[in-house]
Coordinates of C-alpha atoms and ligand atoms in Angstrom, one line a residue:
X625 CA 56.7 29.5 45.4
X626 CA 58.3 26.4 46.6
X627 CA 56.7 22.8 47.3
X628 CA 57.4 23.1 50.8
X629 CA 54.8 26.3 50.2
X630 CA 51.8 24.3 49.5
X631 CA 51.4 22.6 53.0
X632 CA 52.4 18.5 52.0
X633 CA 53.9 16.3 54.4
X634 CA 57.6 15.5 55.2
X635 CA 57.9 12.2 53.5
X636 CA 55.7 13.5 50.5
X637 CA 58.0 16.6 50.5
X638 CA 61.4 14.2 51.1
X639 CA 60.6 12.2 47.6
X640 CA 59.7 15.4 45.4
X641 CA 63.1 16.8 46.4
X642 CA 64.4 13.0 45.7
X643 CA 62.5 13.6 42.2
X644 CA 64.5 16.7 41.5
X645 CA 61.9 18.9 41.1
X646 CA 62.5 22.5 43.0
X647 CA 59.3 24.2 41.8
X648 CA 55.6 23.7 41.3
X649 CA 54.0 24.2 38.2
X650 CA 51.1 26.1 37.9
X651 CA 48.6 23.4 37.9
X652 CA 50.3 21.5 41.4
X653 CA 50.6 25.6 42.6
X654 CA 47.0 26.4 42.0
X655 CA 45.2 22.9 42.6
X656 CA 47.8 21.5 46.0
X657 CA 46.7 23.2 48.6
X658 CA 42.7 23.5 48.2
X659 CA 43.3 19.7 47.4
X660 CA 45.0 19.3 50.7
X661 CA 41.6 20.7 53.0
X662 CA 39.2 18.5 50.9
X663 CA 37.9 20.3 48.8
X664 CA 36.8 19.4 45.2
X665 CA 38.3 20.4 42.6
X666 CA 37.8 21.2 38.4
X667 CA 41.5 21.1 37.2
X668 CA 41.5 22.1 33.2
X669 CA 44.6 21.2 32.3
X670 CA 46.3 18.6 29.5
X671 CA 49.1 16.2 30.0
X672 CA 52.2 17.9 30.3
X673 CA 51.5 20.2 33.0
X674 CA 52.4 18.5 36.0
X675 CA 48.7 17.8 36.7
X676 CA 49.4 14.0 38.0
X677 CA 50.9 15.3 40.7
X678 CA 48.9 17.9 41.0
X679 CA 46.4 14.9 42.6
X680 CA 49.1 12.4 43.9
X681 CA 50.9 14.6 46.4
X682 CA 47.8 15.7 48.1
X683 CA 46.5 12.2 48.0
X684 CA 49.7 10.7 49.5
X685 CA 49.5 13.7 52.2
X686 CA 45.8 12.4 53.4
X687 CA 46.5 8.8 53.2
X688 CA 49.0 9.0 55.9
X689 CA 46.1 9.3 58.5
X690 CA 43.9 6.0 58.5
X691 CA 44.3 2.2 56.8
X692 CA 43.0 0.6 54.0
X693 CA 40.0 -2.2 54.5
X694 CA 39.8 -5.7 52.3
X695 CA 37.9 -5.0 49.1
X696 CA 37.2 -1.5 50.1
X697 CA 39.3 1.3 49.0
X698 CA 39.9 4.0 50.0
X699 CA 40.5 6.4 47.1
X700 CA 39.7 5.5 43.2
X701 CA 41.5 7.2 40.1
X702 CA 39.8 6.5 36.6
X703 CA 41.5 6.5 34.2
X704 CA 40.5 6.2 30.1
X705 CA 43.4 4.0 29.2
X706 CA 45.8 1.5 30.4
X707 CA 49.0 3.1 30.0
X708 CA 47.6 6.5 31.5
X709 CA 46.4 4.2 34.4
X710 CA 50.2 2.4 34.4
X711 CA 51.5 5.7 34.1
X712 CA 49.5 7.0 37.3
X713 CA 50.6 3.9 39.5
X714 CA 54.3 4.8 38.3
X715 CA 53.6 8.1 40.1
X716 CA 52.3 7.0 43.1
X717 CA 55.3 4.5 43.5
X718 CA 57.6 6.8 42.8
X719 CA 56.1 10.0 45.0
X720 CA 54.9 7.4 47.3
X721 CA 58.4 5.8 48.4
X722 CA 58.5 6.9 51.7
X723 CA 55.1 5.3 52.4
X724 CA 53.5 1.7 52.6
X725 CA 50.6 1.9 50.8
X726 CA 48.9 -0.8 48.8
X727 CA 47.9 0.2 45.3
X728 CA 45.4 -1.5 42.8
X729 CA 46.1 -1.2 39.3
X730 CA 42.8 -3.0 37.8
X731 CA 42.7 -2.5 33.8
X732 CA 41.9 -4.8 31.4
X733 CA 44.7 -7.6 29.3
X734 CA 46.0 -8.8 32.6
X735 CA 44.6 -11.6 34.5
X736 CA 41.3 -11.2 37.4
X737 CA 42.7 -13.3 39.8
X738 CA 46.3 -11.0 40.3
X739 CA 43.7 -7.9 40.5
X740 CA 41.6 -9.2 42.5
X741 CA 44.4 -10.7 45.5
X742 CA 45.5 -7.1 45.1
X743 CA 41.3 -5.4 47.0
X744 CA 41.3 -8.5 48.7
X745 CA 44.6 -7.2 50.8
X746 CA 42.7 -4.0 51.4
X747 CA 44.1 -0.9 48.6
X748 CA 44.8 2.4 49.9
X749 CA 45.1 3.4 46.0
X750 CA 42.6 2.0 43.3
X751 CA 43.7 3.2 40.0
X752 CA 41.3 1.8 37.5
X753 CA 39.9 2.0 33.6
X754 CA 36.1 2.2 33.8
X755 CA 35.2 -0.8 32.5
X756 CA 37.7 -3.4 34.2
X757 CA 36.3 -1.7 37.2
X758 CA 32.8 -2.5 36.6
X759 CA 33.6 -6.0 35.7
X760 CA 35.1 -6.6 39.4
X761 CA 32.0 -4.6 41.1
X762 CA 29.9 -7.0 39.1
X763 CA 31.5 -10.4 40.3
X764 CA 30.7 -8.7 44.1
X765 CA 35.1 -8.3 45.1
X766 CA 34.7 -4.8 45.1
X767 CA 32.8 -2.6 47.4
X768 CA 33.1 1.7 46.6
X769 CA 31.3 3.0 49.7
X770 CA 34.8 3.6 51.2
X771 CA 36.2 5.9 48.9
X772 CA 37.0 9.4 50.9
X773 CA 38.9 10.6 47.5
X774 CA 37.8 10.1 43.4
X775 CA 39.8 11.0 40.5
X776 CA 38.7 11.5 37.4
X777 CA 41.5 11.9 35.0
X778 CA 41.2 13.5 31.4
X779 CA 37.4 13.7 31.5
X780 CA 37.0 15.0 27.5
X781 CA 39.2 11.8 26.6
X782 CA 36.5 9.7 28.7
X783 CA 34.1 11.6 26.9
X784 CA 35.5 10.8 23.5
X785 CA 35.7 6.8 24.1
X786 CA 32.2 6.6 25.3
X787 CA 32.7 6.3 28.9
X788 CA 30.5 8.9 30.2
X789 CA 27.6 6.2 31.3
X790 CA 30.2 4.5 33.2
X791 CA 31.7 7.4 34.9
X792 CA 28.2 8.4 35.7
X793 CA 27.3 4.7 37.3
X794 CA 30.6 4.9 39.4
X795 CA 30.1 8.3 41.0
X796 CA 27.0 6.9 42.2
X797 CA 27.8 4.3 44.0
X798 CA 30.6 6.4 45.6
X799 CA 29.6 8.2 49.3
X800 CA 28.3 11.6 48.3
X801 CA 30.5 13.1 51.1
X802 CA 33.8 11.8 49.1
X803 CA 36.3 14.3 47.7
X804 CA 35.9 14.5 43.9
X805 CA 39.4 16.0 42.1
X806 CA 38.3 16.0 38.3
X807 CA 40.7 16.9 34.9
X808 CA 40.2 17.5 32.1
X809 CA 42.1 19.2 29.0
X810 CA 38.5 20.7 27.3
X811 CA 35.3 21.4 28.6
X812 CA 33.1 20.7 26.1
X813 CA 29.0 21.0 26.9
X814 CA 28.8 17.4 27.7
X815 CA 31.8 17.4 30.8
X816 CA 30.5 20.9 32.2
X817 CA 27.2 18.7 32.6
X818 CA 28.9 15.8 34.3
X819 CA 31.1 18.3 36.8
X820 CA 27.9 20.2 38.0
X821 CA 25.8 16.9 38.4
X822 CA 29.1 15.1 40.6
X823 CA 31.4 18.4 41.8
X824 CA 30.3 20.2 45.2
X825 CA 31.7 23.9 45.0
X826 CA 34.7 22.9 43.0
X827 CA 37.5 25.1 43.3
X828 CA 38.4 26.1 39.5
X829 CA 42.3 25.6 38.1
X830 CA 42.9 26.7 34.8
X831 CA 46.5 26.7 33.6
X832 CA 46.4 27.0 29.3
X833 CA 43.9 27.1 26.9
X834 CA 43.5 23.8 24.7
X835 CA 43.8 25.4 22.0
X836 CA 47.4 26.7 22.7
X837 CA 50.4 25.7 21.6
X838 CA 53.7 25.8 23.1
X839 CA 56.1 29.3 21.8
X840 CA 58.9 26.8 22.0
X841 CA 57.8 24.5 19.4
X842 CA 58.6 24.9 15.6
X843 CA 55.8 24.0 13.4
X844 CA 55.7 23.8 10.2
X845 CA 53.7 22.9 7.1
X846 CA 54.9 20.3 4.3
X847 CA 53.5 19.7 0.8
X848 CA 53.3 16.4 -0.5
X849 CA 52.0 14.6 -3.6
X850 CA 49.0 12.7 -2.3
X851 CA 49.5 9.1 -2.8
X852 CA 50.8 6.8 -0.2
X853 CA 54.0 6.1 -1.6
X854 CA 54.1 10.2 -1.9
X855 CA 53.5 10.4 1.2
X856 CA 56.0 8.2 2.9
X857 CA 58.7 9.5 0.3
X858 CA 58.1 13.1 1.4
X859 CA 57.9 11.6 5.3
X860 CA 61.7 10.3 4.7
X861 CA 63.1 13.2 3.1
X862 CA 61.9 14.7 6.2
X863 CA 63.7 12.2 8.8
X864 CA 67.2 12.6 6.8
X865 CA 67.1 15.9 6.5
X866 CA 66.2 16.3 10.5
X867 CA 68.5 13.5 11.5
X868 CA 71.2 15.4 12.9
X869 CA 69.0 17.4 15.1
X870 CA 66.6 14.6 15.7
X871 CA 66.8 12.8 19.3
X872 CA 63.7 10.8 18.9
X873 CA 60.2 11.3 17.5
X874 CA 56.6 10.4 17.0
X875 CA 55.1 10.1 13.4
X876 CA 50.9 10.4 13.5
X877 CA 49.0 8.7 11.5
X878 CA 45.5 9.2 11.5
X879 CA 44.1 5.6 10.8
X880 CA 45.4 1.8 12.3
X881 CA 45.8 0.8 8.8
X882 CA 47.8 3.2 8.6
X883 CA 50.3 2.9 11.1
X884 CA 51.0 -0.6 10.1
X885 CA 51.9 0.5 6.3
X886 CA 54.0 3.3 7.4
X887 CA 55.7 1.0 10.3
X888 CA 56.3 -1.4 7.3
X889 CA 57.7 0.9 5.1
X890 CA 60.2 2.5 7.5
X891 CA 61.5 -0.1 8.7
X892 CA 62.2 -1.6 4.7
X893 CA 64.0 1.5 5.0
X894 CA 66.3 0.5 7.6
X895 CA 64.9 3.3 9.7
X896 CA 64.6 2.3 13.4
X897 CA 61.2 2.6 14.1
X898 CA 58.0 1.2 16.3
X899 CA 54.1 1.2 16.0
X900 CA 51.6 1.7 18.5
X901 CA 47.8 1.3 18.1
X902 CA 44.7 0.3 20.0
X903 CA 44.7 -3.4 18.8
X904 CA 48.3 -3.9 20.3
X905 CA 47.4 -6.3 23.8
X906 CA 49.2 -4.4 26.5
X907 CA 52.2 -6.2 27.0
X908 CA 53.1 -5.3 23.3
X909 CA 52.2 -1.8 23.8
X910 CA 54.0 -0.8 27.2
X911 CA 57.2 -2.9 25.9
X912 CA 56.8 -0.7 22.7
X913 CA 56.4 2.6 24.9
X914 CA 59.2 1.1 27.0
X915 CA 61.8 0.7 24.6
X916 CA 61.1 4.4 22.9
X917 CA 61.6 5.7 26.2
X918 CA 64.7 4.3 26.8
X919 CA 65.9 5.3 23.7
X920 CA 66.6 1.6 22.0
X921 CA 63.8 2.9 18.9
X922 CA 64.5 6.3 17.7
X923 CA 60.7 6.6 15.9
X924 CA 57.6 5.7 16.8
X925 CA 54.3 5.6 14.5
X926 CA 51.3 5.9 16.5
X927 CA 47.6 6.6 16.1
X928 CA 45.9 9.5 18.2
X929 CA 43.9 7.1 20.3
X930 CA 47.2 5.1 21.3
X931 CA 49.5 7.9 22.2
X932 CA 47.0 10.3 23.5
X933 CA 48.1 11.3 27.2
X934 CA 51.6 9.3 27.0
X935 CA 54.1 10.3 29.3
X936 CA 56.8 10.3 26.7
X937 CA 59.0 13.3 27.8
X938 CA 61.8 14.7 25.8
X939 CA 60.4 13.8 22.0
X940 CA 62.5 16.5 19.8
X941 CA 60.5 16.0 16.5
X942 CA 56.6 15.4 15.8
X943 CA 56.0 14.0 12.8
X944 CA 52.5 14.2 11.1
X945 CA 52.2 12.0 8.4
X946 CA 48.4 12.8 7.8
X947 CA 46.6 16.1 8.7
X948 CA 44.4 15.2 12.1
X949 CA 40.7 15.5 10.6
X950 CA 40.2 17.4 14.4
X951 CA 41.9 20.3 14.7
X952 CA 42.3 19.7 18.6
X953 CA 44.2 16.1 17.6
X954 CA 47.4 18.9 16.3
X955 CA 47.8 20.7 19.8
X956 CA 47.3 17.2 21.4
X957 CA 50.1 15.5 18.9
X958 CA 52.2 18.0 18.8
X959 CA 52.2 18.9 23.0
X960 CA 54.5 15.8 22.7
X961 CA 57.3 17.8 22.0
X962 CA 58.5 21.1 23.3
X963 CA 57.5 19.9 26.9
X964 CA 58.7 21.2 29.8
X965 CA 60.3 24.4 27.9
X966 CA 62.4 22.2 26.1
X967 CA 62.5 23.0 22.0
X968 CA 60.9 20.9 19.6
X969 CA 60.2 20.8 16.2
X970 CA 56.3 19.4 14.3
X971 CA 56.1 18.6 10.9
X972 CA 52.9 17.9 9.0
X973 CA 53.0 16.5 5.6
X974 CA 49.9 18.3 3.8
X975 CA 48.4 17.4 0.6
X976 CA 45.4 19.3 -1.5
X977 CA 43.1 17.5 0.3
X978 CA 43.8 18.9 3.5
X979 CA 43.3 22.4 2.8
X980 CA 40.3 22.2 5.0
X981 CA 41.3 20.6 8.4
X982 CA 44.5 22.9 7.7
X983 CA 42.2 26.0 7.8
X984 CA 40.5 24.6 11.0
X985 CA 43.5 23.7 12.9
X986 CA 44.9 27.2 12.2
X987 CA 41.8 28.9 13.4
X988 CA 41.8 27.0 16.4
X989 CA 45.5 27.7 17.4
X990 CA 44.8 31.6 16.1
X991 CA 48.0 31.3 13.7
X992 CA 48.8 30.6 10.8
X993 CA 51.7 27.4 9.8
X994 CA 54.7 28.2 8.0
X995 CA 55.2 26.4 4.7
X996 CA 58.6 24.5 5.1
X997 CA 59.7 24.5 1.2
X998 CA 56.8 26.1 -0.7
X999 CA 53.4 25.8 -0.6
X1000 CA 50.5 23.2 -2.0
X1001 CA 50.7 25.4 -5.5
X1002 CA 54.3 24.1 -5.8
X1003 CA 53.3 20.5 -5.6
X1004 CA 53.9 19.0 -8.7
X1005 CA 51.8 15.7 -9.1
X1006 CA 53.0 13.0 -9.2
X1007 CA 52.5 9.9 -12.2
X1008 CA 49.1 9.0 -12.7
X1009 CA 47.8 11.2 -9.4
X1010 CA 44.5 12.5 -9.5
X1011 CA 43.6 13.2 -13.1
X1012 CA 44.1 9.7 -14.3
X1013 CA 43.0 5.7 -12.8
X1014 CA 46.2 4.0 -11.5
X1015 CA 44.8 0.6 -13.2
X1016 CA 43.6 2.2 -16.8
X1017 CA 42.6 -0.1 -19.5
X1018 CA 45.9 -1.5 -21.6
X1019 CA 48.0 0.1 -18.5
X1020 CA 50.4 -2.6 -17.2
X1021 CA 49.6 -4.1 -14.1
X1022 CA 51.6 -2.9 -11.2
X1023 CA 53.5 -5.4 -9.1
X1024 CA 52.4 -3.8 -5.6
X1025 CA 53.1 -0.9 -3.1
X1026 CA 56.9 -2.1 -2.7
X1027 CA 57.5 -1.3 -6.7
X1028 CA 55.5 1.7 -5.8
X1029 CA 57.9 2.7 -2.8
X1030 CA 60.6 1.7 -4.9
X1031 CA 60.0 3.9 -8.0
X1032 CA 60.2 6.7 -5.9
X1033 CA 62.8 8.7 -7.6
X1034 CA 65.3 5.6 -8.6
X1035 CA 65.8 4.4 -4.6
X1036 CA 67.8 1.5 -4.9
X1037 CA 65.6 -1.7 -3.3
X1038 CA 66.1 -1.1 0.6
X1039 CA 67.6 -4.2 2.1
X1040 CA 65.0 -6.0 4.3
X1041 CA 65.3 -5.5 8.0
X1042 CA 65.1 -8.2 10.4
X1043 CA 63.1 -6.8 13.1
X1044 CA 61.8 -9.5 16.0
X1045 CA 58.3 -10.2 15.7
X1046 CA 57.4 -9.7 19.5
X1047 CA 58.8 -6.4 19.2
X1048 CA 58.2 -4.7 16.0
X1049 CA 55.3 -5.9 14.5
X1050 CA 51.8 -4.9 15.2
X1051 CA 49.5 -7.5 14.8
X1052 CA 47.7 -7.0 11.9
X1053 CA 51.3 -6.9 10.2
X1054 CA 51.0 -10.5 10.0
X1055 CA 47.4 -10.7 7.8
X1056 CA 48.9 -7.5 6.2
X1057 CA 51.8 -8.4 4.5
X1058 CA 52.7 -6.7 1.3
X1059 CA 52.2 -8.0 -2.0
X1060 CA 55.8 -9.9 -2.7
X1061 CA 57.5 -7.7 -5.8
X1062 CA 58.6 -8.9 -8.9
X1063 CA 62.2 -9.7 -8.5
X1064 CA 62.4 -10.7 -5.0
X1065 CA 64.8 -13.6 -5.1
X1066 CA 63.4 -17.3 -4.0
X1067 CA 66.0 -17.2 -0.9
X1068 CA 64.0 -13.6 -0.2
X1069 CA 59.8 -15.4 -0.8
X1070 CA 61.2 -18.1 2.0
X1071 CA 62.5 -15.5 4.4
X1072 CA 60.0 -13.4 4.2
X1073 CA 57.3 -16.9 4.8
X1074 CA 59.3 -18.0 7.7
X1075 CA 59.0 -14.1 9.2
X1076 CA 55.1 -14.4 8.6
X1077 CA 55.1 -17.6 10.2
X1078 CA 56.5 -16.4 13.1
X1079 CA 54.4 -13.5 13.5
X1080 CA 51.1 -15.6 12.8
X1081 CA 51.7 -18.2 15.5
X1082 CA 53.2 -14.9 18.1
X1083 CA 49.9 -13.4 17.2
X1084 CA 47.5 -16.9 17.8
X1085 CA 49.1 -17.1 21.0
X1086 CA 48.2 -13.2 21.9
X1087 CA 44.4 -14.1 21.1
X1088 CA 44.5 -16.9 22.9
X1089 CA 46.1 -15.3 25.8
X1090 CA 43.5 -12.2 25.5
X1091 CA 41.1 -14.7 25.2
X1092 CA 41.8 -16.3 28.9
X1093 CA 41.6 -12.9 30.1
X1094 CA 38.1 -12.5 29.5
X1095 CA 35.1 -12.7 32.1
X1096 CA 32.7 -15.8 31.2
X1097 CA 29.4 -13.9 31.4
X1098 CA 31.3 -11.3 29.2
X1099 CA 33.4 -13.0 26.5
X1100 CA 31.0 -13.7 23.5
X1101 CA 29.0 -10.6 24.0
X1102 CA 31.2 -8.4 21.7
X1103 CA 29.6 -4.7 21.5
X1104 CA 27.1 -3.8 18.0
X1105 CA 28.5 -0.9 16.7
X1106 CA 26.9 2.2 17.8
X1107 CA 26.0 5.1 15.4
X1108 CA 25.9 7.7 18.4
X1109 CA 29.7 6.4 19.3
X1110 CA 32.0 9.6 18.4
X1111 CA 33.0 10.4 15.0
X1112 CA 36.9 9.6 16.1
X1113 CA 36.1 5.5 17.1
X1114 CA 34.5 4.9 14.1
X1115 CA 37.4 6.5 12.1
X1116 CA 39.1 4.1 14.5
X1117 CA 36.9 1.1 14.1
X1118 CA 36.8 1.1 10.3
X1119 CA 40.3 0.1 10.1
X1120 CA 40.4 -3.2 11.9
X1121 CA 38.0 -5.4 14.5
X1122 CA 39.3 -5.3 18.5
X1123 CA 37.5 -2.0 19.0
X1124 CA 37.2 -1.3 23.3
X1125 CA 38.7 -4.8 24.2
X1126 CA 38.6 -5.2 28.1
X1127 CA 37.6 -1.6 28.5
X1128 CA 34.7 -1.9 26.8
X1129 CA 32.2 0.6 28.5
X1130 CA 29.6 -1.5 30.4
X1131 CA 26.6 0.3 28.4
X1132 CA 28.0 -1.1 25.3
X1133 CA 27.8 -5.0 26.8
X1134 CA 24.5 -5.1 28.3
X1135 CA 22.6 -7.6 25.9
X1136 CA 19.0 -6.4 24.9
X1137 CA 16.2 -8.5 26.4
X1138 CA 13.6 -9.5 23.1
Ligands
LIG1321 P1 52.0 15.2 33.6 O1 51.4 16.4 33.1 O2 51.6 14.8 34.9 O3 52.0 14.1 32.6 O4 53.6 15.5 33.8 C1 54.5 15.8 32.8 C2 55.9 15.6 33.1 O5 56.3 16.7 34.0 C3 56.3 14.3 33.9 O6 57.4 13.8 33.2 C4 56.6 14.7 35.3 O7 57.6 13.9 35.8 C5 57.1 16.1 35.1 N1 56.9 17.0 36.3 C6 55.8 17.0 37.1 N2 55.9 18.0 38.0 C7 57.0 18.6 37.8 C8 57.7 19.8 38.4 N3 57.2 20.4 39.5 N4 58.9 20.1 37.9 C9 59.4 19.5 36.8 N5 58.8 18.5 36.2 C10 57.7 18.0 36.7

């Protein structure tokens, strides 16, 4: 089957070819042309797959008849994240070259007033994170009874970051006789609900089990000690022994905290490396996603939450640093490489304590990992681990995690790296900072304060910045906690404070009346 097969238009045709792409994949095959005569449709399929276009193309087909109206657009695409919204307008500019349309990109950590010039011009393309979208519906510049076509874009991820409620207010204040294309990578109970309640006689496109994992990647198992500084020693014996194959990769961690230590550590290494997390503001994070695509960082340590969904294409090597506590976190990490029937090659460093989300993962990928250099009964502990305190009575005190780093097995003290705040850092790096060791020199203590000073005043001018950003009615009402939140966010919110920043479900901020 070729594109030219599914019944899209000349110009829509014209820039696919320009693309370079000859053949549709399953999902664009299966989901095009039922897409193309209106109909609904439940497309289960993760990132990866083509699916993006699998609801652009059609959507740039039927935009070609009609014209967008001021502050009423005429097709919406939620998203659950910013850069999977960014990443959606990047389609739709580059399928969409042969058309003028006007698209909407409204997500939070960029200014109202830019957003809002955008609806006033009329949008033929709305691509929006539920709770930015909410925020312009409430100051009235928005009105959704114009919308012929709704996305909804990985659904189980909405699920998972609370935005269920909000997905639920939108699709009611869209015309019932809209066209509803909806994704999703899983189906658990809660988004089979949501597509019964919202879908009319959805035409069904399943192209692979979430659970399955691509034949062309190599997986493997790793032990490790189970101490940090284990860890990260076991994570760099890794990277040198993979260097000659390794293009570029992806190390997951499963906590913020996390991330930042690792980030640290590798780049004390002299190891070329980036962070990524959800307390990042956005300009940090797609300059951060930015440079790893364009190859100027060969590694990049990321949480699940951050890089979930990422259009990252070509990563040779996953790296898992910790064991994801849900087994569907592995086929979503390592889905990052091996794409497009490309090889790749996931690692995940395992200590005794993982035996259990090891067993899960297997059973939910129905095989079983292959030990890279022996199993966990080969692990041979490391000083002090597990059967003795660190900090004994009479035992010396240590001089902090870089002696620790440092002991590991004689390495010579790596020189610091001189990495640019804007660029490197995350922003808790800057209240983070590692203890100073022992025999750092003076000229070292002052280099090292100036860095931190830097970083501090970068990071006072983000919050104040992120602080502009926010709505008046909106900006001190910062969400409670919520028990009922999923398991994964309050993993997530443990490690730091920012939680949802501006797409903060709107449930979350409406303030109880006593
Ligand atoms: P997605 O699943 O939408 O995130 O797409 C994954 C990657 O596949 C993106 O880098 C797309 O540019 C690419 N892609 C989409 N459709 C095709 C196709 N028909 N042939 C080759 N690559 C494609």
């Amino acid at each position: 089957m070729t594109f030219s097969d599914l019944g899209l238009s000349p110009k829509v045709l014209s820039a696919v070819t320009d693309a370079g792409y000859t053949q549709p994949t399953p999902i664009q095959a299966g989901a095009i042309p039922h897409a193309l005569l209106g109909k609904d449709i439940l497309g289960i399929a993760q990132t990866g797959t083509g699916k993006t276009a699998s609801f652009v193309l059609p959507m740039l087909t039927r935009l070609e008849k009609g014209r967008a109206r001021a502050r009423m657009p005429r097709t919406l695409i939620l998203e659950p994240t910013r850069e999977l919204a960014a990443q959606v307008e990047e389609n739709f500019i580059r399928y969409g070259k042969n058309h003028k349309l006007n698209i909407a990109l409204l997500i939070g950590g960029v200014s109202f007033d830019e957003q809002d010039k955008k609806l006033e011009r009329g949008a033929d393309v709305l691509i929006a994170t539920p709770g930015r979208l909410l925020d312009h519906r409430e100051r009235g510049k928005l009105l959704l009874n114009g919308v012929e076509i709704l996305v909804i874009d990985e659904a189980d991820r909405m699920l998972d970051m609370g935005f269920i409620p909000d997905i639920e207010r939108i699709c009611e204040m869209i015309p019932f006789t809209r066209q509803t294309l909806f994704f999703s990578a899983t189906m658990p109970p809660e988004i089979t609900k949501l597509t019964e309640k919202f879908l009319h006689a959805p035409v069904r496109v399943e192209v692979s089990k979430a659970a399955s994992t691509a034949t062309s990647i190599i997986q493997r198992l790793v032990k490790s000690g189970s101490k940090p500084w284990d860890k990260r020693e076991t994570l760099r014996n890794l990277m040198k022994a993979e260097d000659a194959e390794l293009k570029n990769a992806i190390i997951f961690c499963n906590r913020k905290v996390e991330v930042s230590e690792l980030f640290r550590s590798l780049l004390k290494y002299d190891f070329d490396a980036g962070a990524l997390h959800g307390d990042m503001d956005q300009r940090a994070r797609m300059q951060m996603l930015a440079n790893f695509r364009d190859g100027k960082l060969r590694y990049l340590v990321a949480s699940d939450v951050a890089a979930r969904g990422l259009d990252i294409p070509d990563v040779s090597h996953v790296f898992n640093y910790d064991v994801p506590i849900h087994a569907e976190d592995y086929v979503h990490r390592i889905g990052r490489t091996g794409r497009a029937g490309r090889s790749g090659k996931s690692f995940t460093i395992a200590t005794k304590s993982d035996t259990k989300y090891i067993d899960a993962i297997e059973r939910l990928i129905g095989n079983k990992i292959e030990w890279h250099d022996g199993d966990l009964s080969t692990v041979v502990a490391s000083e002090g681990e597990d059967e003795a305190p660190r900090r004994g009575r009479g035992a010396p005190r240590r001089a902090g995690r870089k002696d620790d780093d440092r002991k590991e097995k004689g390495e010579r003290k790596p020189r610091e790296r001189h990495a640019k705040p804007s660029e490197a850092a995350p922003p808790e790096a800057a209240h983070d900072e590692q203890p100073v060791a022992a025999e750092a020199t003076v000229a070292d203590i002052g280099e090292r304060r100036a860095r931190k000073e830097a970083i501090r005043s970068e990071n006072t001018e983000r919050k104040a910045d992120r602080n502009e950003q926010r709505t008046p009615e909106r900006g001190d009402s910062r969400p409670q906690r919520d028990s009922n939140r999923p398991a994964r966010h309050r993993q997530e919110d443990n490690d730091a404070t920012v939680g949802f920043g501006d797409d903060m479900p709107a449930f979350m901020r409406i303030v109880a009346k006593v």
